[in-house]
XYZ file of C-alpha atoms in Angstrom:
695
model
C -4.088 -16.060 -1.031
C -1.824 -12.992 -0.935
C -3.423 -9.717 -1.761
C -1.280 -6.636 -1.503
C -2.677 -3.150 -0.956
C -0.956 -0.847 -3.385
C -0.763 2.907 -3.281
C 0.874 3.770 -6.578
C 3.397 6.624 -6.886
C 0.731 8.464 -8.919
C -1.830 8.196 -6.089
C 0.694 9.364 -3.532
C 1.628 12.294 -5.715
C -2.025 13.347 -6.135
C -2.661 13.289 -2.393
C 0.566 15.178 -1.698
C -0.409 17.753 -4.322
C -3.466 18.627 -2.203
C -1.232 19.216 0.780
C 1.176 21.366 -1.298
C -1.665 23.501 -2.539
C -2.822 23.997 1.036
C 0.652 25.057 2.183
C 0.976 27.479 -0.726
C -2.274 29.172 0.400
C -1.260 29.222 4.089
C 2.167 30.550 3.118
C 0.704 33.343 1.036
C -1.406 34.527 3.972
C 0.925 34.017 6.959
C 4.503 34.208 5.525
C 5.241 37.418 7.479
C 3.062 36.608 10.463
C 4.342 33.267 11.690
C 7.855 31.975 12.456
C 9.428 30.743 9.180
C 10.387 27.413 10.774
C 6.659 26.606 10.767
C 6.640 26.421 6.990
C 9.742 24.218 6.941
C 7.831 21.796 9.252
C 4.790 21.837 6.974
C 6.978 20.977 3.971
C 8.467 18.123 6.032
C 4.918 16.685 6.432
C 4.589 16.672 2.604
C 8.049 15.117 2.182
C 6.995 12.326 4.575
C 3.937 11.818 2.432
C 5.989 11.621 -0.739
C 8.863 9.443 0.541
C 7.669 7.255 3.398
C 8.034 3.599 2.321
C 6.246 1.918 5.207
C 2.903 1.800 6.962
C 2.102 4.006 9.963
C -1.033 4.333 12.062
C -1.971 7.439 14.040
C -4.897 7.118 16.467
C -7.878 9.169 15.496
C -9.189 11.841 17.897
C -12.876 11.374 17.200
C -13.114 7.836 15.803
C -12.579 4.314 17.074
C -10.694 3.588 13.873
C -7.189 4.635 12.903
C -5.725 6.939 10.348
C -3.701 4.684 8.084
C -0.830 5.650 5.841
C -0.314 3.026 3.178
C 2.842 1.849 1.555
C 3.839 3.073 -1.883
C 5.094 0.688 -4.546
C 6.238 0.802 -8.086
C 2.805 0.057 -9.559
C 1.955 2.767 -12.098
C -1.419 1.228 -12.978
C -4.621 1.704 -10.928
C -6.659 -1.341 -11.732
C -8.461 -3.313 -9.020
C -8.108 -7.060 -9.469
C -8.493 -9.457 -6.596
C -8.176 -13.211 -6.597
C -8.939 -15.387 -3.538
C -10.224 -18.763 -2.499
C -13.129 -18.987 -4.865
C -13.185 -15.333 -5.930
C -11.859 -12.798 -8.431
C -12.471 -9.080 -7.918
C -13.248 -7.383 -11.188
C -12.421 -3.713 -11.651
C -14.900 -1.122 -10.553
C -16.916 0.025 -13.541
C -19.414 2.595 -14.680
C -22.682 1.259 -13.399
C -26.163 2.680 -13.813
C -28.617 -0.255 -13.682
C -30.310 -1.187 -10.409
C -30.726 -4.767 -9.273
C -34.200 -6.053 -8.755
C -33.004 -7.764 -5.593
C -30.353 -5.462 -4.171
C -30.710 -1.691 -4.050
C -27.887 0.034 -5.881
C -28.127 3.577 -4.497
C -24.848 5.422 -4.759
C -23.310 3.115 -7.309
C -19.904 4.388 -8.300
C -19.998 6.139 -11.694
C -17.605 7.909 -14.002
C -14.912 5.202 -13.666
C -13.542 3.166 -16.481
C -15.476 -0.068 -17.067
C -12.503 -2.256 -17.719
C -13.251 -5.934 -17.865
C -9.518 -6.825 -17.636
C -7.951 -9.757 -15.934
C -4.605 -9.352 -14.129
C -1.865 -11.003 -16.072
C -3.228 -10.417 -19.614
C -0.906 -9.117 -22.230
C -2.849 -5.855 -22.434
C -2.381 -5.162 -18.730
C 1.226 -6.119 -18.841
C 1.795 -3.787 -21.795
C 0.101 -0.839 -20.076
C 1.970 -1.464 -16.810
C 5.309 -1.825 -18.648
C 4.772 1.404 -20.653
C 3.745 3.509 -17.636
C 6.511 2.109 -15.500
C 9.123 2.657 -18.231
C 8.041 6.299 -18.769
C 8.155 6.930 -15.007
C 11.581 5.279 -14.575
C 13.008 7.231 -17.552
C 11.809 10.516 -16.122
C 13.127 9.642 -12.664
C 16.523 8.729 -14.092
C 16.746 12.006 -16.083
C 15.821 14.110 -13.025
C 18.191 12.159 -10.756
C 20.981 12.532 -13.323
C 20.501 16.310 -13.368
C 20.702 16.702 -9.583
C 23.410 14.183 -9.003
C 25.451 15.251 -11.996
C 25.340 18.889 -10.947
C 26.286 18.016 -7.381
C 29.201 15.809 -8.366
C 30.503 18.297 -10.949
C 30.645 21.170 -8.450
C 31.764 18.939 -5.562
C 34.745 17.928 -7.674
C 35.565 21.597 -8.329
C 35.221 22.477 -4.626
C 37.749 19.812 -3.631
C 40.443 22.083 -5.082
C 39.753 24.761 -2.459
C 42.330 25.862 0.092
C 42.104 26.458 3.871
C 41.250 30.020 4.734
C 43.837 32.203 6.465
C 41.868 34.435 8.823
C 42.273 35.033 12.571
C 38.588 35.606 13.111
C 37.573 32.419 11.390
C 40.128 30.439 13.381
C 38.775 31.939 16.565
C 35.190 31.265 15.502
C 35.889 27.608 14.721
C 37.436 27.065 18.184
C 34.284 28.490 19.792
C 31.994 26.084 17.993
C 30.929 23.014 19.913
C 29.576 20.500 17.427
C 29.970 16.729 17.128
C 30.836 17.308 13.438
C 34.030 19.071 12.436
C 33.631 22.162 10.290
C 36.166 23.410 7.740
C 36.379 26.930 6.335
C 38.023 27.069 2.898
C 38.318 29.385 -0.165
C 37.765 28.665 -3.824
C 38.190 30.608 -7.051
C 35.270 28.716 -8.602
C 32.525 30.549 -6.695
C 31.431 34.129 -6.180
C 29.368 33.875 -3.020
C 29.694 31.796 0.140
C 28.061 28.368 0.375
C 28.076 25.276 2.523
C 28.309 21.668 1.386
C 28.611 18.313 3.134
C 26.292 16.767 5.729
C 28.615 14.853 8.109
C 31.802 16.857 7.464
C 30.498 20.252 6.433
C 32.591 22.785 4.631
C 31.948 26.539 4.619
C 33.339 27.828 1.358
C 34.264 31.469 0.657
C 35.145 32.965 -2.716
C 38.830 33.711 -3.393
C 37.966 37.375 -3.757
C 35.941 37.594 -0.546
C 37.010 40.371 1.804
C 38.119 38.748 5.017
C 38.756 42.024 6.783
C 35.094 42.956 7.023
C 34.443 41.294 10.397
C 30.734 42.200 10.450
C 30.118 40.608 7.003
C 32.197 37.598 8.029
C 30.136 37.202 11.196
C 26.869 37.283 9.219
C 28.111 34.704 6.780
C 29.523 32.315 9.435
C 26.416 32.595 11.621
C 24.179 31.966 8.609
C 26.076 28.911 7.464
C 26.416 27.579 10.991
C 22.623 27.569 11.341
C 22.323 25.664 8.064
C 24.807 23.070 9.459
C 23.091 22.702 12.846
C 19.711 22.180 11.182
C 20.979 19.662 8.625
C 19.591 21.826 5.836
C 21.755 20.076 3.219
C 20.043 16.833 4.145
C 16.669 18.479 3.724
C 17.634 19.701 0.303
C 18.694 16.200 -0.659
C 15.310 14.798 0.446
C 13.524 17.505 -1.577
C 15.569 16.604 -4.654
C 14.737 12.903 -4.156
C 11.065 13.737 -3.962
C 11.312 15.719 -7.159
C 13.038 12.830 -8.917
C 10.334 10.305 -7.828
C 7.403 12.611 -8.543
C 8.935 14.489 -11.562
C 5.587 14.306 -13.437
C 3.806 16.457 -10.792
C 4.288 20.208 -11.272
C 3.199 20.943 -7.723
C 6.112 18.879 -6.437
C 8.407 21.221 -8.360
C 6.594 24.151 -6.739
C 7.228 22.519 -3.341
C 10.908 22.136 -4.167
C 11.297 25.833 -5.044
C 9.277 27.212 -2.100
C 10.684 24.764 0.454
C 14.259 25.706 -0.469
C 13.251 29.353 -0.178
C 11.661 28.806 3.213
C 14.787 27.061 4.489
C 16.680 30.232 3.676
C 14.012 32.497 5.216
C 14.035 30.467 8.385
C 17.830 30.698 8.511
C 17.723 34.475 8.022
C 15.203 34.790 10.825
C 17.462 32.722 13.162
C 20.469 34.863 12.254
C 18.603 38.087 13.165
C 17.338 36.608 16.454
C 20.837 35.366 17.231
C 22.652 38.635 16.528
C 19.863 41.041 17.620
C 17.150 42.956 15.758
C 19.427 45.978 15.419
C 21.398 44.008 12.847
C 18.441 43.771 10.457
C 19.414 46.680 8.110
C 23.113 45.737 7.881
C 22.288 42.077 7.448
C 19.852 42.909 4.627
C 22.506 45.092 2.940
C 24.952 42.204 3.179
C 22.455 40.022 1.307
C 22.155 42.697 -1.443
C 25.923 42.968 -1.811
C 26.314 39.204 -2.128
C 23.363 38.904 -4.506
C 25.125 41.190 -6.924
C 27.775 38.483 -7.356
C 25.424 35.512 -6.949
C 26.875 32.183 -7.892
C 25.524 29.788 -10.519
C 22.733 27.333 -9.688
C 23.818 24.719 -7.140
C 20.797 22.637 -6.101
C 22.293 20.561 -3.252
C 24.274 23.248 -1.498
C 23.253 25.989 0.938
C 24.044 29.364 -0.625
C 24.175 32.567 1.373
C 22.466 34.302 -1.493
C 19.632 32.582 -3.441
C 16.684 33.448 -5.600
C 13.902 35.396 -3.917
C 16.221 38.045 -2.542
C 13.430 40.625 -2.334
C 11.264 38.287 -0.318
C 14.189 37.577 1.990
C 14.908 41.182 2.585
C 11.244 41.923 3.341
C 11.122 38.982 5.763
C 14.289 40.122 7.501
C 12.980 43.601 8.064
C 9.706 42.202 9.471
C 11.392 39.801 11.933
C 10.177 40.458 15.435
C 10.110 38.686 18.785
C 7.530 35.907 18.710
C 4.834 36.179 21.380
C 3.471 33.172 23.248
C 0.152 33.579 21.476
C 1.852 33.411 18.086
C 3.842 30.352 19.177
C 0.634 28.647 20.361
C -1.172 29.496 17.143
C 1.731 28.182 15.066
C 1.798 24.948 17.114
C -1.953 24.430 16.604
C -1.673 25.094 12.892
C 1.045 22.489 12.515
C -0.901 19.978 14.653
C -4.133 20.451 12.680
C -2.276 20.287 9.402
C -0.561 16.958 10.367
C -3.801 15.375 11.571
C -5.642 16.602 8.475
C -2.910 15.205 6.240
C -2.986 11.839 7.996
C -6.803 11.796 7.753
C -6.645 12.412 4.012
C -4.097 9.656 3.635
C -6.256 7.241 5.584
C -9.330 7.932 3.499
C -7.704 6.879 0.273
C -9.186 3.520 -0.720
C -6.957 0.453 -0.639
C -6.038 -1.163 -3.959
C -6.286 -4.931 -3.825
C -4.370 -6.693 -6.585
C -3.496 -10.218 -7.373
C -1.377 -12.243 -4.975
C -1.826 -15.568 -3.253
C -2.942 -16.939 0.099
C -5.492 -19.682 0.425
C -7.058 -21.758 3.233
C -8.424 -25.272 2.923
C -10.249 -27.289 5.487
C -7.203 -27.821 7.745
C -4.315 -26.685 5.579
C -2.821 -23.337 4.471
C -0.983 -22.042 1.431
C 1.009 -18.920 0.508
C 2.772 -17.847 -2.644
C 5.752 -15.615 -1.984
C 6.711 -12.751 -4.275
C 9.369 -14.874 -5.928
C 6.685 -17.421 -6.979
C 7.515 -20.016 -4.375
C 4.478 -21.889 -3.059
C 4.575 -22.818 0.668
C 2.188 -25.193 2.442
C 1.481 -26.398 5.943
C -1.182 -28.172 7.998
C -3.166 -31.387 7.327
C -1.855 -33.718 4.621
C -3.657 -37.087 5.030
C -4.924 -36.946 1.413
C -1.830 -35.388 -0.081
C -3.410 -31.897 -0.141
C -0.073 -30.173 0.642
C 1.489 -31.597 -2.522
C 4.905 -32.467 -1.001
C 4.742 -36.142 -2.052
C 3.909 -37.387 1.475
C 0.982 -37.681 3.851
C 2.801 -36.102 6.817
C 1.230 -33.176 8.645
C 3.316 -30.032 8.526
C 3.330 -27.801 11.585
C 5.598 -25.354 9.767
C 6.186 -24.386 6.197
C 7.148 -26.670 3.333
C 8.185 -25.436 -0.130
C 6.072 -27.140 -2.767
C 6.762 -25.693 -6.229
C 8.186 -22.583 -7.982
C 6.862 -20.124 -10.554
C 3.380 -20.038 -9.031
C 1.072 -17.045 -9.480
C -1.923 -18.129 -7.335
C -3.275 -21.040 -5.336
C -6.796 -22.209 -4.376
C -7.410 -24.816 -1.679
C -10.594 -26.903 -1.476
C -11.572 -29.209 1.322
C -8.735 -31.754 0.738
C -7.530 -30.844 -2.764
C -5.457 -28.003 -4.045
C -4.745 -26.100 -7.277
C -1.940 -23.802 -8.382
C -1.666 -21.638 -11.509
C 1.824 -21.094 -12.721
C 3.147 -17.896 -14.256
C 2.624 -19.358 -17.735
C -1.086 -20.003 -16.946
C -0.763 -23.789 -16.487
C -3.088 -25.314 -13.913
C -1.679 -28.017 -11.569
C -3.610 -30.077 -9.056
C -3.048 -32.516 -6.156
C -4.760 -34.125 -3.212
C -8.104 -35.910 -2.782
C -9.650 -37.084 -6.073
C -12.369 -39.559 -5.282
C -15.038 -37.389 -7.040
C -12.752 -36.353 -9.877
C -12.164 -32.960 -8.299
C -8.633 -32.729 -9.641
C -9.872 -32.927 -13.260
C -7.080 -35.246 -14.460
C -9.528 -37.870 -15.866
C -8.994 -40.241 -12.936
C -10.145 -40.714 -9.305
C -6.558 -41.329 -8.134
C -5.166 -39.377 -5.168
C -2.203 -37.272 -6.267
C 0.481 -36.564 -3.627
C 2.450 -34.270 -5.980
C 1.275 -31.640 -8.513
C -0.037 -32.944 -11.857
C -0.825 -30.761 -14.854
C -4.559 -30.453 -15.584
C -5.405 -27.551 -17.934
C -3.703 -24.860 -20.024
C -4.472 -21.178 -20.489
C -6.086 -20.808 -17.040
C -6.178 -17.388 -15.343
C -8.301 -18.221 -12.289
C -9.366 -21.280 -10.239
C -11.793 -21.802 -7.400
C -11.887 -25.041 -5.388
C -14.933 -26.055 -3.430
C -15.467 -28.998 -1.060
C -15.312 -31.616 -3.842
C -15.708 -29.688 -7.067
C -13.643 -27.083 -8.945
C -14.266 -24.150 -11.263
C -11.699 -22.573 -13.576
C -11.732 -19.494 -15.855
C -9.666 -19.556 -19.007
C -8.174 -16.526 -20.774
C -11.107 -16.320 -23.205
C -13.615 -15.920 -20.317
C -15.002 -19.382 -20.461
C -15.883 -21.092 -17.220
C -15.012 -24.803 -16.811
C -16.110 -27.231 -14.047
C -15.329 -30.730 -12.858
C -15.631 -32.991 -9.796
C -18.665 -33.769 -7.577
C -22.064 -32.858 -8.953
C -24.713 -34.465 -6.747
C -26.447 -31.117 -6.147
C -25.880 -29.679 -9.602
C -22.884 -27.578 -8.410
C -21.110 -27.960 -11.772
C -23.921 -26.153 -13.528
C -24.236 -28.526 -16.521
C -27.857 -29.463 -15.877
C -27.045 -32.940 -14.575
C -26.065 -34.688 -11.329
C -23.229 -36.668 -12.838
C -19.709 -36.277 -11.516
C -17.162 -35.223 -14.108
C -13.554 -36.341 -14.082
C -12.503 -33.950 -16.792
C -13.272 -30.232 -17.276
C -16.483 -29.297 -19.034
C -17.523 -25.796 -20.273
C -20.328 -24.240 -18.266
C -20.588 -20.569 -19.225
C -19.051 -17.865 -21.381
C -18.046 -14.293 -20.555
C -17.202 -15.019 -16.854
C -14.781 -12.794 -14.876
C -15.220 -14.322 -11.436
C -16.353 -17.635 -9.897
C -16.641 -18.770 -6.285
C -16.998 -22.396 -5.260
C -18.727 -23.031 -1.900
C -19.105 -26.411 -0.327
C -21.819 -27.571 -2.707
C -22.909 -24.434 -4.609
C -21.241 -22.076 -7.086
C -21.508 -18.381 -7.780
C -20.248 -16.495 -10.809
C -20.079 -12.927 -12.076
C -20.173 -12.186 -15.798
C -18.422 -9.247 -17.432
C -21.691 -7.241 -17.440
C -21.704 -7.278 -13.622
C -24.631 -9.713 -13.284
C -24.504 -12.420 -10.574
C -25.352 -16.095 -11.255
C -25.804 -19.072 -8.973
C -26.380 -22.867 -9.114
C -26.031 -25.998 -7.017
C -27.286 -26.829 -3.551
C -29.846 -24.398 -2.040
C -31.308 -26.075 1.068
C -30.070 -23.210 3.282
C -30.969 -20.378 0.836
C -27.282 -20.103 -0.147
C -28.137 -19.281 -3.782
C -30.073 -16.154 -2.781
C -33.008 -16.707 -5.128
C -35.617 -16.673 -2.357
C -36.246 -20.453 -2.389
C -34.668 -23.731 -1.318
C -34.683 -25.683 -4.543
C -31.382 -26.923 -5.880
C -30.456 -25.463 -9.215
C -28.503 -27.663 -11.735
C -28.225 -24.801 -14.216
C -27.063 -21.196 -13.660
C -29.790 -18.770 -12.639
C -29.416 -14.967 -12.554
C -29.508 -13.462 -9.046
C -28.918 -9.791 -9.768
C -29.335 -7.553 -12.782
C -26.420 -6.313 -14.801
C -23.730 -3.888 -13.658
C -24.152 -4.393 -9.932
C -21.843 -7.053 -8.487
C -18.155 -6.532 -8.015
C -17.165 -9.507 -5.906
C -18.765 -12.662 -4.567
C -17.588 -15.271 -2.041
C -19.384 -18.582 -1.480
C -18.948 -20.115 1.965
C -20.158 -23.548 2.939
C -23.887 -22.717 3.217
C -23.936 -18.920 2.902
C -22.847 -16.360 0.367
C -21.477 -12.784 0.589
C -21.437 -10.293 -2.285
C -19.708 -6.947 -2.591
C -21.516 -4.441 -4.722
C -20.065 -1.688 -6.885
C -21.033 1.002 -4.369
C -18.955 -0.666 -1.690
C -21.928 -2.170 0.190
C -21.659 -5.734 1.462
C -24.631 -8.123 1.317
C -25.127 -11.689 2.614
C -27.677 -14.500 2.485
C -28.149 -18.162 3.339
C -27.527 -20.123 6.585
C -26.944 -18.096 9.743
C -26.791 -20.513 12.647
C -23.362 -19.184 13.706
C -24.120 -15.582 12.837
C -22.137 -15.760 9.611
C -24.488 -13.337 7.832
C -23.536 -10.558 10.238
C -27.035 -9.113 10.661
C -27.125 -9.535 14.448
C -29.353 -12.645 14.396
C -29.131 -16.392 13.824
C -32.008 -16.416 11.290
C -31.350 -17.618 7.802
C -32.107 -15.195 4.970
C -33.375 -16.407 1.556
C -32.475 -13.069 -0.107
C -29.543 -10.651 0.194
C -29.481 -8.386 3.256
C -27.192 -5.393 3.643
C -24.424 -5.779 6.260
C -22.035 -2.861 5.936
C -20.689 -0.137 3.648
C -17.219 0.944 2.547
C -16.000 -2.591 1.890
C -13.365 -3.445 -0.736
C -12.967 -7.164 -0.147
C -14.686 -10.144 1.502
C -14.122 -13.789 2.216
C -16.724 -16.369 3.353
C -15.648 -19.493 5.165
C -17.217 -22.403 6.892
C -19.089 -20.698 9.727
C -17.696 -17.160 9.534
C -17.142 -14.185 7.277
C -14.515 -11.419 7.011
C -14.301 -8.142 5.161
C -11.729 -5.469 4.532
C -12.873 -1.841 4.439
C -11.255 0.888 2.405
C -9.260 2.152 5.420
C -7.502 -1.234 5.688
C -9.365 -2.453 8.712
C -10.283 -6.127 8.979
C -13.783 -6.969 10.214
C -15.080 -10.463 11.088
C -18.245 -12.095 12.381
C -19.834 -15.508 12.917
C -18.351 -18.670 14.455
C -14.785 -17.533 13.964
C -15.088 -14.998 16.746
C -18.523 -15.838 18.134
C -20.207 -12.530 17.452
C -23.307 -11.867 15.344
C -22.262 -8.510 13.856
C -19.089 -7.137 12.288
C -16.272 -6.756 14.799
C -12.980 -5.033 13.946
C -10.011 -7.391 14.410
C -6.934 -5.387 13.296
C -5.911 -2.544 11.031
C -3.465 -2.293 8.085
C -4.809 -5.468 6.532
C -4.599 -6.071 2.785
C -5.542 -9.727 2.448
C -7.699 -12.296 4.203
C -8.675 -15.914 3.411
C -11.170 -18.115 5.250
C -11.488 -21.773 4.654
C -14.469 -23.668 3.261
C -15.100 -27.351 3.671
C -17.337 -29.810 5.493
C -19.619 -28.349 8.136
C -18.919 -29.600 11.698
C -15.254 -30.682 11.310
C -13.713 -27.486 12.693
C -14.383 -23.896 13.544
C -12.162 -22.930 10.607
C -9.003 -20.794 10.518
C -7.907 -17.585 8.885
C -4.868 -16.187 7.103
C -4.153 -12.438 6.978
C -1.562 -10.278 5.222
C -0.831 -6.807 6.515
C 0.545 -3.814 4.657
C 4.058 -4.568 5.737
C 3.877 -7.966 4.078
C 3.678 -9.931 7.371
C 1.534 -13.064 7.524
C -0.903 -13.648 10.454
C -3.322 -16.404 11.392
C -5.891 -17.460 13.979
C -8.475 -20.193 14.537
C -8.349 -23.996 14.747
C -4.911 -25.596 14.660
C -5.207 -29.297 15.394
C -3.182 -30.091 12.255
C -0.762 -27.160 12.535
C -2.675 -25.128 9.922
C -1.849 -21.837 11.655
C 1.793 -22.324 10.719
C 3.277 -21.476 14.118
C 5.244 -24.688 14.568
C 2.891 -26.486 16.942
C -0.789 -27.327 17.360
C -1.882 -24.792 20.023
C -5.257 -23.423 18.978
C -5.887 -19.702 18.885
C -9.686 -19.493 18.693
C -10.069 -15.930 19.984
C -9.698 -12.957 17.621
C -6.035 -12.443 18.410
C -3.978 -13.217 15.222
C -0.451 -14.561 15.687
C 2.398 -13.782 13.267
C 3.596 -16.458 10.911
C 7.166 -16.371 9.603
C 7.635 -18.062 6.242
C 10.890 -19.970 5.782
C 12.357 -19.713 9.301
C 10.695 -22.746 10.880
C 11.774 -26.281 9.906
C 9.877 -27.730 6.934
C 8.784 -30.979 8.512
C 5.983 -32.256 10.694
C 6.282 -34.856 13.466
């Protein structure tokens, strides 16, 4: 199942605001003690934070992990909702109760306890409202900057070439890849520069062209702007303001960064022409300030606001010592590393998407709602109307919001909450009132928001929070108190927000945060301390504790509201992750700082808040968590029948790429052939580029 890590524009803006506040403090202390270019570099770091639309990793200096900068998207809401093979991640809530089984020290508090399900009308309304407000504000801000620019640019096109011997000589001396024009206009009062690739230095019509010293100051000043691409910097600052218009500190950044661009330019002019020119250069600024032009946000003006600060800075310009240069370099380095560290520590947001792994088949829902499938197909589990294995990707159906794969049967929920099923049906696991194999999708149930497929049974949650079950029931895994198979859905519980179907047992979380279990228990997979099968739901934890649960074949993993990860059940392959092969009848703590988990046949995986993927058990043949790769936002492990395979894994990274590793005898890795990749070295899968047929 696809799960995308989202860093909303709001989250990015908040983290950038911290950096802006830090620069304002540094600037206030060192503005006249450090080279002004240092502050321009610091503002560039903030701009990168505000505008960068992709994922970057910077190796940490003191940690074996990586600083991770996450992608930003157009999601204005900050609600955690995760759906996976047999699991749904409810939002973090305000939790105070402590489980009688699992310690709940450090439970997250002071967060909204929102028992919301992704896709409900309430969530869509909130998302639409927030997104609309943000877009309107962005359009207004962009219209202001772009409108001002276009209006003045149109006026400046009426300017005329300047007639001055000194300027002609100066132009011939410049050796730039870009051609520079010097022109005059009666629409301005002070000199300015506009244009990035074909820059124009524009003088006022009334400017005195006989004052060679003043002319030299102006031309040198504007040439430095051109060489440093300062117009481009101002465009980027304006774009940042448009995107983050709601953040007052971003407007502060815009004002101060523009001012520091001018201060840095002034400093370069003085160093270029000599310190003896400081008084006369400062006087030139004063003269030009008296006739300062109107506000032009995307042009470099010789005279700008903050004239007093500029003059003070000019008079204090002095030769920079090696010690000062080294100190400035270290400050920038520390600031960049600190900024990256702060970015990496922001927790990932996991929201609904779709990847799912069956016994020997794989599924992915693309962002356009297209469902793709590949791998084993002997019982029609791919849903393409055939029984052919697919070593590459086959398009199955459109308008799909999520998919869940069981051992040899598969379910898809469409965007209108209709549940479709196909594949093996001997135990009634499709829920269509028959035991007939379906090679193509058939409609089963309406108003479904979540589905979890086990080995031969299925659980579904409807919009009203009711939990429905059907299929195999020999161990009581349907939770109806009997051992009778059901060919049609039956209601099992109310007020459920998450369910996870293992091979022969089921786990569920109710809206109060309590964890419930039923079904087979011979390997302690229910976590109640015993080995007795349970045909009716029994409560495993107290209220307000459990955030996520994943049922594997014969073991279970639960993520608590404080980010701690716990496991119990069978452990022959080390799937519990406690460093042993001993089964555990009760939950044992494995790790902290987790935001997602997936339990498979003989292995387990987890994603931590820094985006790192950890795995253990038979998948990689280690008994404790081992880091596989970073920048991971989704993982799915298969459940099925013990002993048929070592299992396989699907992974989605922050850039949207799909990766896989594990068993591949039926082409379930999606790499176009059946070469196995059983070591922890994922290979990239490219949806849609390989032929959609098997052998």
